[in-house]
PDB file of C-alpha atoms in Angstrom:
ATOM      1  CA  MET A   1      -6.532  -3.901 -69.901  1.00  0.00           C
ATOM      2  CA  GLY A   2      -3.757  -4.939 -67.423  1.00  0.00           C
ATOM      3  CA  ARG A   3      -3.040  -8.310 -69.710  1.00  0.00           C
ATOM      4  CA  LEU A   4      -2.894  -6.047 -72.447  1.00  0.00           C
ATOM      5  CA  ALA A   5      -0.323  -3.290 -71.430  1.00  0.00           C
ATOM      6  CA  GLY A   6       1.700  -5.775 -69.764  1.00  0.00           C
ATOM      7  CA  ARG A   7       2.614  -8.062 -72.795  1.00  0.00           C
ATOM      8  CA  ILE A   8       4.022  -4.334 -74.178  1.00  0.00           C
ATOM      9  CA  SER A   9       7.287  -4.750 -74.329  1.00  0.00           C
ATOM     10  CA  TYR A  10       8.780  -0.738 -76.070  1.00  0.00           C
ATOM     11  CA  LEU A  11       7.351   2.311 -77.789  1.00  0.00           C
ATOM     12  CA  GLY A  12       9.321   3.329 -81.093  1.00  0.00           C
ATOM     13  CA  THR A  13      12.246   0.903 -81.704  1.00  0.00           C
ATOM     14  CA  SER A  14      14.815  -1.178 -79.840  1.00  0.00           C
ATOM     15  CA  ARG A  15      17.388   1.578 -80.305  1.00  0.00           C
ATOM     16  CA  ASN A  16      14.923   3.674 -77.648  1.00  0.00           C
ATOM     17  CA  LEU A  17      13.075   1.354 -74.739  1.00  0.00           C
ATOM     18  CA  VAL A  18      10.275   3.022 -72.523  1.00  0.00           C
ATOM     19  CA  TRP A  19       8.582   1.720 -69.588  1.00  0.00           C
ATOM     20  CA  VAL A  20       5.071   1.563 -69.639  1.00  0.00           C
ATOM     21  CA  GLU A  21       3.338   1.754 -66.409  1.00  0.00           C
ATOM     22  CA  ALA A  22      -0.715  -0.081 -66.448  1.00  0.00           C
ATOM     23  CA  ARG A  23      -2.660   2.231 -64.039  1.00  0.00           C
ATOM     24  CA  LEU A  24      -6.891   1.808 -64.379  1.00  0.00           C
ATOM     25  CA  VAL A  25      -9.127   4.626 -63.304  1.00  0.00           C
ATOM     26  CA  GLU A  26     -13.064   5.303 -63.067  1.00  0.00           C
ATOM     27  CA  ASP A  27     -12.289   8.542 -65.623  1.00  0.00           C
ATOM     28  CA  PRO A  28      -9.217   7.949 -67.734  1.00  0.00           C
ATOM     29  CA  LEU A  29     -10.293  11.243 -69.791  1.00  0.00           C
ATOM     30  CA  GLY A  30      -9.860  13.526 -66.536  1.00  0.00           C
ATOM     31  CA  ALA A  31      -7.672  11.268 -64.450  1.00  0.00           C
ATOM     32  CA  TYR A  32      -4.272  12.909 -65.764  1.00  0.00           C
ATOM     33  CA  ARG A  33      -5.868  16.859 -65.335  1.00  0.00           C
ATOM     34  CA  GLU A  34      -6.721  15.875 -61.743  1.00  0.00           C
ATOM     35  CA  GLU A  35      -3.256  14.790 -61.055  1.00  0.00           C
ATOM     36  CA  ALA A  36      -2.835  18.454 -62.021  1.00  0.00           C
ATOM     37  CA  GLY A  37      -4.601  20.213 -60.426  1.00  0.00           C
ATOM     38  CA  GLN A  38      -6.756  21.054 -63.449  1.00  0.00           C
ATOM     39  CA  GLU A  39     -10.674  20.614 -64.642  1.00  0.00           C
ATOM     40  CA  PRO A  40     -11.306  17.103 -66.411  1.00  0.00           C
ATOM     41  CA  TRP A  41     -10.928  17.547 -70.109  1.00  0.00           C
ATOM     42  CA  LEU A  42     -13.647  16.263 -71.413  1.00  0.00           C
ATOM     43  CA  LEU A  43     -14.273  16.079 -75.628  1.00  0.00           C
ATOM     44  CA  VAL A  44     -17.028  15.557 -78.052  1.00  0.00           C
ATOM     45  CA  PRO A  45     -17.166  14.978 -81.453  1.00  0.00           C
ATOM     46  CA  ALA A  46     -18.653  18.243 -83.274  1.00  0.00           C
ATOM     47  CA  GLU A  47     -19.224  20.156 -86.607  1.00  0.00           C
ATOM     48  CA  ALA A  48     -18.585  23.843 -85.610  1.00  0.00           C
ATOM     49  CA  GLY A  49     -15.567  22.190 -82.575  1.00  0.00           C
ATOM     50  CA  ASP A  50     -12.133  23.949 -82.273  1.00  0.00           C
ATOM     51  CA  LEU A  51      -9.706  21.496 -81.278  1.00  0.00           C
ATOM     52  CA  TRP A  52      -9.018  19.089 -84.602  1.00  0.00           C
ATOM     53  CA  MET A  53      -8.046  15.359 -83.832  1.00  0.00           C
ATOM     54  CA  ARG A  54      -5.956  13.155 -85.064  1.00  0.00           C
ATOM     55  CA  VAL A  55      -8.133   9.597 -85.655  1.00  0.00           C
ATOM     56  CA  ALA A  56      -8.802   6.536 -87.047  1.00  0.00           C
ATOM     57  CA  PRO A  57     -10.889   6.999 -90.180  1.00  0.00           C
ATOM     58  CA  PRO A  58     -12.810   3.787 -91.273  1.00  0.00           C
ATOM     59  CA  GLY A  59     -11.714   0.289 -92.140  1.00  0.00           C
ATOM     60  CA  PHE A  60      -8.401   1.572 -90.362  1.00  0.00           C
ATOM     61  CA  LEU A  61      -7.087  -2.524 -90.203  1.00  0.00           C
ATOM     62  CA  ARG A  62      -7.458  -2.676 -94.462  1.00  0.00           C
ATOM     63  CA  LEU A  63      -5.943   0.485 -95.244  1.00  0.00           C
ATOM     64  CA  ALA A  64      -3.077  -0.196 -92.627  1.00  0.00           C
ATOM     65  CA  GLU A  65      -1.997  -3.741 -94.297  1.00  0.00           C
ATOM     66  CA  GLU A  66      -2.309  -2.086 -97.737  1.00  0.00           C
ATOM     67  CA  ARG A  67      -0.286   0.540 -96.927  1.00  0.00           C
ATOM     68  CA  PHE A  68       2.426  -1.606 -95.574  1.00  0.00           C
ATOM     69  CA  GLN A  69       2.394  -3.377 -98.995  1.00  0.00           C
ATOM     70  CA  ALA A  70       3.038  -0.361-100.286  1.00  0.00           C
ATOM     71  CA  ARG A  71       5.985   0.702 -98.358  1.00  0.00           C
ATOM     72  CA  VAL A  72       3.973   3.764 -96.664  1.00  0.00           C
ATOM     73  CA  ARG A  73       5.027   4.395 -93.117  1.00  0.00           C
ATOM     74  CA  GLU A  74       2.055   6.259 -92.147  1.00  0.00           C
ATOM     75  CA  LEU A  75      -0.671   4.856 -91.035  1.00  0.00           C
ATOM     76  CA  PRO A  76      -4.032   5.941 -92.386  1.00  0.00           C
ATOM     77  CA  HIS A  77      -5.873   8.939 -90.204  1.00  0.00           C
ATOM     78  CA  ARG A  78      -8.965  11.570 -90.449  1.00  0.00           C
ATOM     79  CA  TRP A  79      -9.404  14.672 -89.438  1.00  0.00           C
ATOM     80  CA  VAL A  80     -12.142  15.104 -86.465  1.00  0.00           C
ATOM     81  CA  PRO A  81     -13.148  18.513 -85.224  1.00  0.00           C
ATOM     82  CA  TYR A  82     -14.085  18.572 -81.364  1.00  0.00           C
ATOM     83  CA  ARG A  83     -14.968  20.798 -79.118  1.00  0.00           C
ATOM     84  CA  GLU A  84     -16.117  20.700 -74.964  1.00  0.00           C
ATOM     85  CA  PRO A  85     -19.460  19.929 -74.092  1.00  0.00           C
ATOM     86  CA  GLU A  86     -22.098  22.331 -73.302  1.00  0.00           C
ATOM     87  CA  ALA A  87     -23.570  22.276 -69.414  1.00  0.00           C
ATOM     88  CA  PRO A  88     -27.431  21.597 -69.143  1.00  0.00           C
ATOM     89  CA  ARG A  89     -29.121  24.662 -70.461  1.00  0.00           C
ATOM     90  CA  SER A  90     -31.660  24.292 -67.735  1.00  0.00           C
ATOM     91  CA  SER A  91     -28.727  25.066 -65.050  1.00  0.00           C
ATOM     92  CA  GLN A  92     -27.120  28.243 -66.316  1.00  0.00           C
ATOM     93  CA  PHE A  93     -27.759  31.522 -68.081  1.00  0.00           C
ATOM     94  CA  LEU A  94     -26.784  31.242 -71.772  1.00  0.00           C
ATOM     95  CA  SER A  95     -24.318  33.757 -73.295  1.00  0.00           C
ATOM     96  CA  PRO A  96     -25.472  35.870 -75.536  1.00  0.00           C
ATOM     97  CA  TRP A  97     -22.484  34.554 -78.082  1.00  0.00           C
ATOM     98  CA  GLY A  98     -22.950  31.354 -80.419  1.00  0.00           C
ATOM     99  CA  ALA A  99     -20.343  30.646 -82.615  1.00  0.00           C
ATOM    100  CA  TRP A 100     -17.255  30.545 -81.416  1.00  0.00           C
ATOM    101  CA  ARG A 101     -13.770  30.507 -83.735  1.00  0.00           C
ATOM    102  CA  VAL A 102      -9.924  30.877 -82.570  1.00  0.00           C
ATOM    103  CA  LEU A 103      -6.964  30.928 -84.317  1.00  0.00           C
ATOM    104  CA  ALA A 104      -3.603  31.224 -82.352  1.00  0.00           C
ATOM    105  CA  LEU A 105      -0.914  34.203 -82.531  1.00  0.00           C
ATOM    106  CA  ASP A 106       2.724  34.373 -83.974  1.00  0.00           C
ATOM    107  CA  PRO A 107       4.400  35.659 -82.308  1.00  0.00           C
ATOM    108  CA  PRO A 108       2.133  36.241 -78.912  1.00  0.00           C
ATOM    109  CA  LEU A 109       1.642  39.800 -77.936  1.00  0.00           C
ATOM    110  CA  PRO A 110       1.279  41.694 -74.503  1.00  0.00           C
ATOM    111  CA  LEU A 111      -2.096  41.569 -73.010  1.00  0.00           C
ATOM    112  CA  GLU A 112      -1.680  45.460 -72.990  1.00  0.00           C
ATOM    113  CA  TRP A 113      -1.338  45.195 -76.752  1.00  0.00           C
ATOM    114  CA  ALA A 114      -4.792  42.868 -77.246  1.00  0.00           C
ATOM    115  CA  PRO A 115      -7.461  45.353 -78.215  1.00  0.00           C
ATOM    116  CA  LEU A 116      -5.042  47.525 -80.374  1.00  0.00           C
ATOM    117  CA  PHE A 117      -4.620  43.957 -81.840  1.00  0.00           C
ATOM    118  CA  ALA A 118      -8.468  43.366 -82.352  1.00  0.00           C
ATOM    119  CA  HIS A 119      -9.482  46.458 -83.916  1.00  0.00           C
ATOM    120  CA  ALA A 120      -6.172  45.519 -86.506  1.00  0.00           C
ATOM    121  CA  ALA A 121      -7.614  42.187 -86.890  1.00  0.00           C
ATOM    122  CA  ARG A 122     -10.717  43.967 -87.724  1.00  0.00           C
ATOM    123  CA  ARG A 123     -10.057  45.920 -90.126  1.00  0.00           C
ATOM    124  CA  ALA A 124      -8.303  43.521 -91.861  1.00  0.00           C
ATOM    125  CA  LEU A 125     -11.148  40.981 -91.250  1.00  0.00           C
ATOM    126  CA  LEU A 126     -13.340  43.528 -93.465  1.00  0.00           C
ATOM    127  CA  SER A 127     -10.401  43.857 -95.668  1.00  0.00           C
ATOM    128  CA  LEU A 128     -11.750  40.239 -96.852  1.00  0.00           C
ATOM    129  CA  LEU A 129     -15.247  40.555 -96.955  1.00  0.00           C
ATOM    130  CA  PRO A 130     -17.253  40.666-100.669  1.00  0.00           C
ATOM    131  CA  PRO A 131     -19.532  43.875-101.097  1.00  0.00           C
ATOM    132  CA  GLY A 132     -22.933  43.539 -99.506  1.00  0.00           C
ATOM    133  CA  ALA A 133     -21.740  41.105 -96.356  1.00  0.00           C
ATOM    134  CA  PRO A 134     -24.187  40.917 -93.695  1.00  0.00           C
ATOM    135  CA  PRO A 135     -24.144  43.010 -91.271  1.00  0.00           C
ATOM    136  CA  GLU A 136     -23.731  41.298 -88.266  1.00  0.00           C
ATOM    137  CA  LEU A 137     -19.862  40.652 -89.712  1.00  0.00           C
ATOM    138  CA  THR A 138     -19.249  44.072 -90.591  1.00  0.00           C
ATOM    139  CA  GLY A 139     -21.095  46.285 -87.658  1.00  0.00           C
ATOM    140  CA  HIS A 140     -23.000  48.515 -90.164  1.00  0.00           C
ATOM    141  CA  GLY A 141     -26.257  49.569 -90.691  1.00  0.00           C
ATOM    142  CA  GLU A 142     -28.101  51.028 -93.287  1.00  0.00           C
ATOM    143  CA  GLY A 143     -26.391  54.123 -94.544  1.00  0.00           C
ATOM    144  CA  GLY A 144     -22.674  52.631 -93.079  1.00  0.00           C
ATOM    145  CA  GLY A 145     -23.802  53.985 -89.626  1.00  0.00           C
ATOM    146  CA  PRO A 146     -23.139  51.708 -86.545  1.00  0.00           C
ATOM    147  CA  LEU A 147     -24.797  48.424 -85.700  1.00  0.00           C
ATOM    148  CA  ARG A 148     -26.489  48.831 -83.088  1.00  0.00           C
ATOM    149  CA  ALA A 149     -27.571  45.168 -83.155  1.00  0.00           C
ATOM    150  CA  PRO A 150     -25.105  42.764 -81.625  1.00  0.00           C
ATOM    151  CA  HIS A 151     -22.038  41.410 -84.254  1.00  0.00           C
ATOM    152  CA  LEU A 152     -19.088  39.744 -84.653  1.00  0.00           C
ATOM    153  CA  ALA A 153     -16.676  40.515 -81.528  1.00  0.00           C
ATOM    154  CA  LEU A 154     -12.996  39.723 -81.693  1.00  0.00           C
ATOM    155  CA  VAL A 155     -11.985  38.462 -78.835  1.00  0.00           C
ATOM    156  CA  PRO A 156      -8.381  37.935 -77.611  1.00  0.00           C
ATOM    157  CA  LEU A 157      -7.751  35.255 -75.131  1.00  0.00           C
ATOM    158  CA  PRO A 158      -5.257  35.137 -73.456  1.00  0.00           C
ATOM    159  CA  ASN A 159      -2.842  33.617 -70.799  1.00  0.00           C
ATOM    160  CA  VAL A 160      -4.092  34.107 -67.472  1.00  0.00           C
ATOM    161  CA  GLY A 161      -5.870  33.367 -64.010  1.00  0.00           C
ATOM    162  CA  HIS A 162      -3.557  30.355 -62.933  1.00  0.00           C
ATOM    163  CA  ARG A 163      -0.202  29.803 -61.197  1.00  0.00           C
ATOM    164  CA  TYR A 164       1.496  30.176 -64.278  1.00  0.00           C
ATOM    165  CA  GLY A 165      -0.136  32.810 -66.047  1.00  0.00           C
ATOM    166  CA  ASP A 166       2.391  35.356 -67.786  1.00  0.00           C
ATOM    167  CA  GLY A 167      -0.131  37.731 -69.814  1.00  0.00           C
ATOM    168  CA  ARG A 168       0.277  36.824 -72.980  1.00  0.00           C
ATOM    169  CA  VAL A 169      -2.151  36.792 -75.973  1.00  0.00           C
ATOM    170  CA  LEU A 170      -2.177  33.145 -77.362  1.00  0.00           C
ATOM    171  CA  GLY A 171      -5.334  33.422 -79.666  1.00  0.00           C
ATOM    172  CA  LEU A 172      -8.363  35.701 -81.038  1.00  0.00           C
ATOM    173  CA  ALA A 173     -11.426  34.599 -81.069  1.00  0.00           C
ATOM    174  CA  PHE A 174     -14.059  35.349 -83.433  1.00  0.00           C
ATOM    175  CA  LEU A 175     -17.682  34.919 -81.600  1.00  0.00           C
ATOM    176  CA  LEU A 176     -20.990  35.913 -83.148  1.00  0.00           C
ATOM    177  CA  PRO A 177     -24.733  36.477 -81.408  1.00  0.00           C
ATOM    178  CA  ARG A 178     -26.217  33.543 -81.155  1.00  0.00           C
ATOM    179  CA  GLU A 179     -29.073  34.810 -83.853  1.00  0.00           C
ATOM    180  CA  ALA A 180     -26.821  34.792 -86.764  1.00  0.00           C
ATOM    181  CA  GLY A 181     -28.072  32.178 -88.863  1.00  0.00           C
ATOM    182  CA  GLY A 182     -25.392  29.306 -90.840  1.00  0.00           C
ATOM    183  CA  ALA A 183     -24.987  31.616 -93.771  1.00  0.00           C
ATOM    184  CA  VAL A 184     -23.383  34.878 -91.286  1.00  0.00           C
ATOM    185  CA  GLU A 185     -20.488  32.042 -89.366  1.00  0.00           C
ATOM    186  CA  LEU A 186     -19.747  30.447 -93.552  1.00  0.00           C
ATOM    187  CA  ALA A 187     -19.030  33.664 -94.795  1.00  0.00           C
ATOM    188  CA  LEU A 188     -16.891  34.867 -91.289  1.00  0.00           C
ATOM    189  CA  LEU A 189     -15.087  31.092 -91.818  1.00  0.00           C
ATOM    190  CA  GLU A 190     -14.915  31.766 -96.474  1.00  0.00           C
ATOM    191  CA  ALA A 191     -12.926  35.184 -94.564  1.00  0.00           C
ATOM    192  CA  LEU A 192     -10.893  33.415 -91.607  1.00  0.00           C
ATOM    193  CA  LEU A 193      -9.024  31.089 -94.740  1.00  0.00           C
ATOM    194  CA  ARG A 194      -7.718  33.522 -96.168  1.00  0.00           C
ATOM    195  CA  LEU A 195      -6.402  36.178 -92.967  1.00  0.00           C
ATOM    196  CA  GLU A 196      -3.640  34.631 -92.373  1.00  0.00           C
ATOM    197  CA  GLU A 197      -1.319  37.859 -90.906  1.00  0.00           C
ATOM    198  CA  VAL A 198      -2.259  41.428 -88.813  1.00  0.00           C
ATOM    199  CA  ARG A 199       0.157  43.815 -88.785  1.00  0.00           C
ATOM    200  CA  LEU A 200       0.551  46.197 -85.626  1.00  0.00           C
ATOM    201  CA  GLY A 201       3.104  48.908 -86.702  1.00  0.00           C
ATOM    202  CA  GLY A 202       6.209  47.090 -87.780  1.00  0.00           C
ATOM    203  CA  LEU A 203       4.690  43.620 -86.226  1.00  0.00           C
ATOM    204  CA  ALA A 204       3.778  41.131 -88.466  1.00  0.00           C
ATOM    205  CA  VAL A 205       1.289  38.334 -86.330  1.00  0.00           C
ATOM    206  CA  ARG A 206       0.633  35.659 -88.220  1.00  0.00           C
ATOM    207  CA  LEU A 207      -2.701  33.475 -87.373  1.00  0.00           C
ATOM    208  CA  LEU A 208      -2.517  29.932 -87.353  1.00  0.00           C
ATOM    209  CA  PRO A 209      -4.865  26.952 -86.721  1.00  0.00           C
ATOM    210  CA  PRO A 210      -5.307  26.311 -82.642  1.00  0.00           C
ATOM    211  CA  ASP A 211      -3.834  24.039 -80.540  1.00  0.00           C
ATOM    212  CA  GLY A 212      -5.007  22.552 -76.791  1.00  0.00           C
ATOM    213  CA  ARG A 213      -3.486  24.966 -75.162  1.00  0.00           C
ATOM    214  CA  TRP A 214      -5.961  26.236 -72.098  1.00  0.00           C
ATOM    215  CA  ALA A 215      -6.258  29.538 -72.887  1.00  0.00           C
ATOM    216  CA  LEU A 216      -7.672  29.170 -76.689  1.00  0.00           C
ATOM    217  CA  ARG A 217      -9.670  26.460 -75.115  1.00  0.00           C
ATOM    218  CA  GLU A 218     -13.878  27.068 -75.983  1.00  0.00           C
ATOM    219  CA  GLY A 219     -14.676  25.666 -72.334  1.00  0.00           C
ATOM    220  CA  ARG A 220     -12.443  27.775 -70.291  1.00  0.00           C
ATOM    221  CA  TRP A 221     -14.316  31.260 -71.095  1.00  0.00           C
ATOM    222  CA  ARG A 222     -17.954  29.463 -71.429  1.00  0.00           C
ATOM    223  CA  ARG A 223     -18.071  27.502 -68.241  1.00  0.00           C
ATOM    224  CA  PRO A 224     -20.560  28.364 -65.897  1.00  0.00           C
ATOM    225  CA  SER A 225     -20.063  30.750 -63.209  1.00  0.00           C
ATOM    226  CA  ARG A 226     -21.892  33.382 -60.719  1.00  0.00           C
ATOM    227  CA  ARG A 227     -18.448  35.915 -60.112  1.00  0.00           C
ATOM    228  CA  PHE A 228     -16.540  36.805 -62.992  1.00  0.00           C
ATOM    229  CA  ALA A 229     -13.454  39.250 -62.854  1.00  0.00           C
ATOM    230  CA  SER A 230     -12.293  40.854 -65.317  1.00  0.00           C
ATOM    231  CA  VAL A 231      -9.350  40.431 -67.987  1.00  0.00           C
ATOM    232  CA  THR A 232      -9.534  43.410 -69.761  1.00  0.00           C
ATOM    233  CA  PRO A 233     -10.589  46.675 -67.951  1.00  0.00           C
ATOM    234  CA  VAL A 234     -14.258  47.556 -68.024  1.00  0.00           C
ATOM    235  CA  VAL A 235     -14.689  50.705 -71.082  1.00  0.00           C
ATOM    236  CA  PHE A 236     -18.437  51.731 -68.522  1.00  0.00           C
ATOM    237  CA  ASP A 237     -21.032  52.525 -70.792  1.00  0.00           C
ATOM    238  CA  ARG A 238     -21.829  55.386 -67.358  1.00  0.00           C
ATOM    239  CA  TYR A 239     -19.804  56.489 -65.819  1.00  0.00           C
ATOM    240  CA  PRO A 240     -20.960  55.481 -62.355  1.00  0.00           C
ATOM    241  CA  LYS A 241     -23.107  57.894 -60.805  1.00  0.00           C
ATOM    242  CA  ARG A 242     -22.045  58.648 -57.305  1.00  0.00           C
ATOM    243  CA  GLY A 243     -19.742  55.727 -57.010  1.00  0.00           C
ATOM    244  CA  ASP A 244     -22.719  53.794 -57.697  1.00  0.00           C
ATOM    245  CA  VAL A 245     -20.254  50.863 -59.545  1.00  0.00           C
ATOM    246  CA  LEU A 246     -23.244  48.346 -59.189  1.00  0.00           C
ATOM    247  CA  ALA A 247     -25.881  50.323 -60.981  1.00  0.00           C
ATOM    248  CA  ALA A 248     -23.317  51.132 -64.194  1.00  0.00           C
ATOM    249  CA  LEU A 249     -22.211  47.215 -64.146  1.00  0.00           C
ATOM    250  CA  ARG A 250     -25.533  46.136 -64.613  1.00  0.00           C
ATOM    251  CA  PHE A 251     -26.841  48.789 -66.918  1.00  0.00           C
ATOM    252  CA  SER A 252     -23.568  47.399 -68.960  1.00  0.00           C
ATOM    253  CA  ALA A 253     -24.898  43.668 -68.692  1.00  0.00           C
ATOM    254  CA  ARG A 254     -28.543  44.373 -69.258  1.00  0.00           C
ATOM    255  CA  ALA A 255     -26.630  46.105 -72.795  1.00  0.00           C
ATOM    256  CA  ALA A 256     -24.270  43.189 -73.413  1.00  0.00           C
ATOM    257  CA  GLY A 257     -27.497  40.600 -73.159  1.00  0.00           C
ATOM    258  CA  PHE A 258     -26.485  39.086 -69.752  1.00  0.00           C
ATOM    259  CA  PRO A 259     -29.092  39.596 -66.646  1.00  0.00           C
ATOM    260  CA  GLU A 260     -27.946  42.227 -63.593  1.00  0.00           C
ATOM    261  CA  PRO A 261     -25.474  41.308 -61.440  1.00  0.00           C
ATOM    262  CA  GLU A 262     -26.350  41.726 -57.601  1.00  0.00           C
ATOM    263  CA  GLU A 263     -23.541  42.654 -56.272  1.00  0.00           C
ATOM    264  CA  ALA A 264     -20.694  44.018 -58.521  1.00  0.00           C
ATOM    265  CA  TRP A 265     -16.572  46.199 -57.307  1.00  0.00           C
ATOM    266  CA  VAL A 266     -14.347  47.988 -58.643  1.00  0.00           C
ATOM    267  CA  LEU A 267     -10.669  46.806 -58.404  1.00  0.00           C
ATOM    268  CA  PRO A 268      -7.626  48.708 -57.984  1.00  0.00           C
ATOM    269  CA  TYR A 269      -5.502  44.992 -59.220  1.00  0.00           C
ATOM    270  CA  PRO A 270      -6.244  43.166 -60.939  1.00  0.00           C
ATOM    271  CA  ARG A 271      -8.182  39.822 -59.814  1.00  0.00           C
ATOM    272  CA  PRO A 272      -6.859  36.919 -62.364  1.00  0.00           C
ATOM    273  CA  GLN A 273      -2.869  36.318 -61.900  1.00  0.00           C
ATOM    274  CA  GLY A 274      -0.922  37.332 -65.250  1.00  0.00           C
ATOM    275  CA  VAL A 275      -3.414  40.639 -65.695  1.00  0.00           C
ATOM    276  CA  PRO A 276      -1.658  44.000 -66.259  1.00  0.00           C
ATOM    277  CA  LEU A 277      -3.336  47.305 -64.511  1.00  0.00           C
ATOM    278  CA  SER A 278      -6.206  49.008 -66.372  1.00  0.00           C
ATOM    279  CA  ARG A 279      -3.948  51.846 -67.165  1.00  0.00           C
ATOM    280  CA  ASP A 280      -0.946  50.534 -69.266  1.00  0.00           C
ATOM    281  CA  PHE A 281      -4.111  49.199 -72.017  1.00  0.00           C
ATOM    282  CA  ARG A 282      -3.142  50.254 -74.884  1.00  0.00           C
ATOM    283  CA  LEU A 283      -7.527  51.783 -75.927  1.00  0.00           C
ATOM    284  CA  PRO A 284      -8.274  51.376 -79.798  1.00  0.00           C
ATOM    285  CA  PRO A 285      -9.377  54.793 -82.026  1.00  0.00           C
ATOM    286  CA  GLY A 286     -13.042  55.674 -80.436  1.00  0.00           C
ATOM    287  CA  VAL A 287     -13.670  53.892 -77.194  1.00  0.00           C
ATOM    288  CA  GLU A 288     -13.301  55.892 -74.653  1.00  0.00           C
ATOM    289  CA  GLY A 289     -14.753  56.438 -70.847  1.00  0.00           C
ATOM    290  CA  TYR A 290     -14.403  55.284 -67.370  1.00  0.00           C
ATOM    291  CA  VAL A 291     -11.923  52.360 -67.663  1.00  0.00           C
ATOM    292  CA  ALA A 292     -10.852  50.021 -64.586  1.00  0.00           C
ATOM    293  CA  HIS A 293     -11.388  46.318 -63.912  1.00  0.00           C
ATOM    294  CA  ALA A 294     -14.115  45.086 -62.323  1.00  0.00           C
ATOM    295  CA  GLU A 295     -15.611  41.573 -60.734  1.00  0.00           C
ATOM    296  CA  VAL A 296     -18.955  40.833 -61.204  1.00  0.00           C
ATOM    297  CA  LEU A 297     -21.386  38.211 -59.217  1.00  0.00           C
ATOM    298  CA  PHE A 298     -24.924  37.230 -61.046  1.00  0.00           C
ATOM    299  CA  PRO A 299     -27.675  35.758 -58.891  1.00  0.00           C
ATOM    300  CA  GLU A 300     -27.399  32.329 -61.412  1.00  0.00           C
ATOM    301  CA  PRO A 301     -24.391  30.700 -62.954  1.00  0.00           C
ATOM    302  CA  VAL A 302     -24.036  32.323 -65.983  1.00  0.00           C
ATOM    303  CA  SER A 303     -22.398  30.793 -69.243  1.00  0.00           C
ATOM    304  CA  GLY A 304     -19.309  33.215 -70.755  1.00  0.00           C
ATOM    305  CA  PRO A 305     -17.794  34.441 -72.906  1.00  0.00           C
ATOM    306  CA  VAL A 306     -18.617  37.599 -70.586  1.00  0.00           C
ATOM    307  CA  LEU A 307     -17.890  40.894 -72.325  1.00  0.00           C
ATOM    308  CA  LEU A 308     -19.451  43.931 -70.706  1.00  0.00           C
ATOM    309  CA  GLY A 309     -18.737  47.755 -71.757  1.00  0.00           C
ATOM    310  CA  ARG A 310     -18.013  50.438 -74.919  1.00  0.00           C
ATOM    311  CA  GLY A 311     -15.467  48.237 -76.766  1.00  0.00           C
ATOM    312  CA  ARG A 312     -16.464  45.004 -76.371  1.00  0.00           C
ATOM    313  CA  TYR A 313     -16.650  44.147 -79.700  1.00  0.00           C
ATOM    314  CA  LEU A 314     -12.832  44.483 -79.287  1.00  0.00           C
ATOM    315  CA  GLY A 315     -12.445  42.269 -76.694  1.00  0.00           C
ATOM    316  CA  LEU A 316     -12.892  44.224 -73.543  1.00  0.00           C
ATOM    317  CA  GLY A 317     -14.184  44.146 -70.865  1.00  0.00           C
ATOM    318  CA  LEU A 318     -13.534  40.686 -71.219  1.00  0.00           C
ATOM    319  CA  PHE A 319     -14.234  38.622 -67.705  1.00  0.00           C
ATOM    320  CA  VAL A 320     -13.095  35.159 -66.461  1.00  0.00           C
ATOM    321  CA  PRO A 321     -15.169  32.712 -64.459  1.00  0.00           C
ATOM    322  CA  LEU A 322     -12.918  32.433 -60.807  1.00  0.00           C
ATOM    323  CA  GLU A 323     -14.216  29.051 -60.129  1.00  0.00           C
ATOM    324  CA  VAL A 324     -11.359  27.610 -62.576  1.00  0.00           C
ATOM    325  CA  GLU A 325      -8.605  29.884 -61.469  1.00  0.00           C
ATOM    326  CA  ASP A 326      -5.524  27.728 -60.368  1.00  0.00           C
ATOM    327  CA  GLY A 327      -5.889  25.004 -63.605  1.00  0.00           C
ATOM    328  CA  GLY A 328      -3.252  24.608 -65.584  1.00  0.00           C
ATOM    329  CA  ALA A 329      -1.189  26.343 -68.731  1.00  0.00           C
TER     330      ALA A 329
END
């Protein structure tokens, strides 16, 4: 490795010289992130990956030679989906949320608008679904009433929880219940391919393929933890009687498919960097109740995404694991 790097004379062209320094490390995938104070970033190929990377195809040298003879400058490549590996199932409580698809927003939005944007995106997505679409996508049961079983959640993903957190919503995640089958996920993907923009008032927001920003990566929100803090405020399913926040959040956790927290607090100020006050959020139509930021401590590690309370299908009550605070944007 050192001899190979030492023979590199330049990168680019002779008009654009650069210096190459070879450094051998035991963990080449995570070393550069460790220097930046971030969690190591390990990616594995996966059919359901949300980050696409360009890699060399089979027969790369032959194809490259053929392109060179044809005076084609671009190297041959193929796009492969990757994702961060899940932690061992025996060491954590698995989130009830399974399939995860993310689209980036252009332009980014203030976090206070996130629930309203998720509501508008849901309406736009429903307009693209064919008649007889699965109830796991529509959220409608028999007779057109609300589906009581878990269904599609639209979750805005903000840049928060580290020293550069500015509260901007960078993307929108589409989450399916873990029990949803492949046919439901395929129907969602077909609709997302046609969902190019969402209008929020007079603002048109384009939906684009995701990039590698930390807020848009699945591991940012799925990483197992015992302690979580809210990024969007919780709309409590039940009002905390006599101030018993723990009982109220235990009920919300059970209703959302999570274990009961052993401790819980209502926060006068949000814990993660970049998160606005709960009173600054604009709630979508039909979502009302006691609204507050909260922090919960589970008795065992829980994998996210953690969504609690009313409005969780529109990204309200989104929690972030605190053990991964102070990472990078």
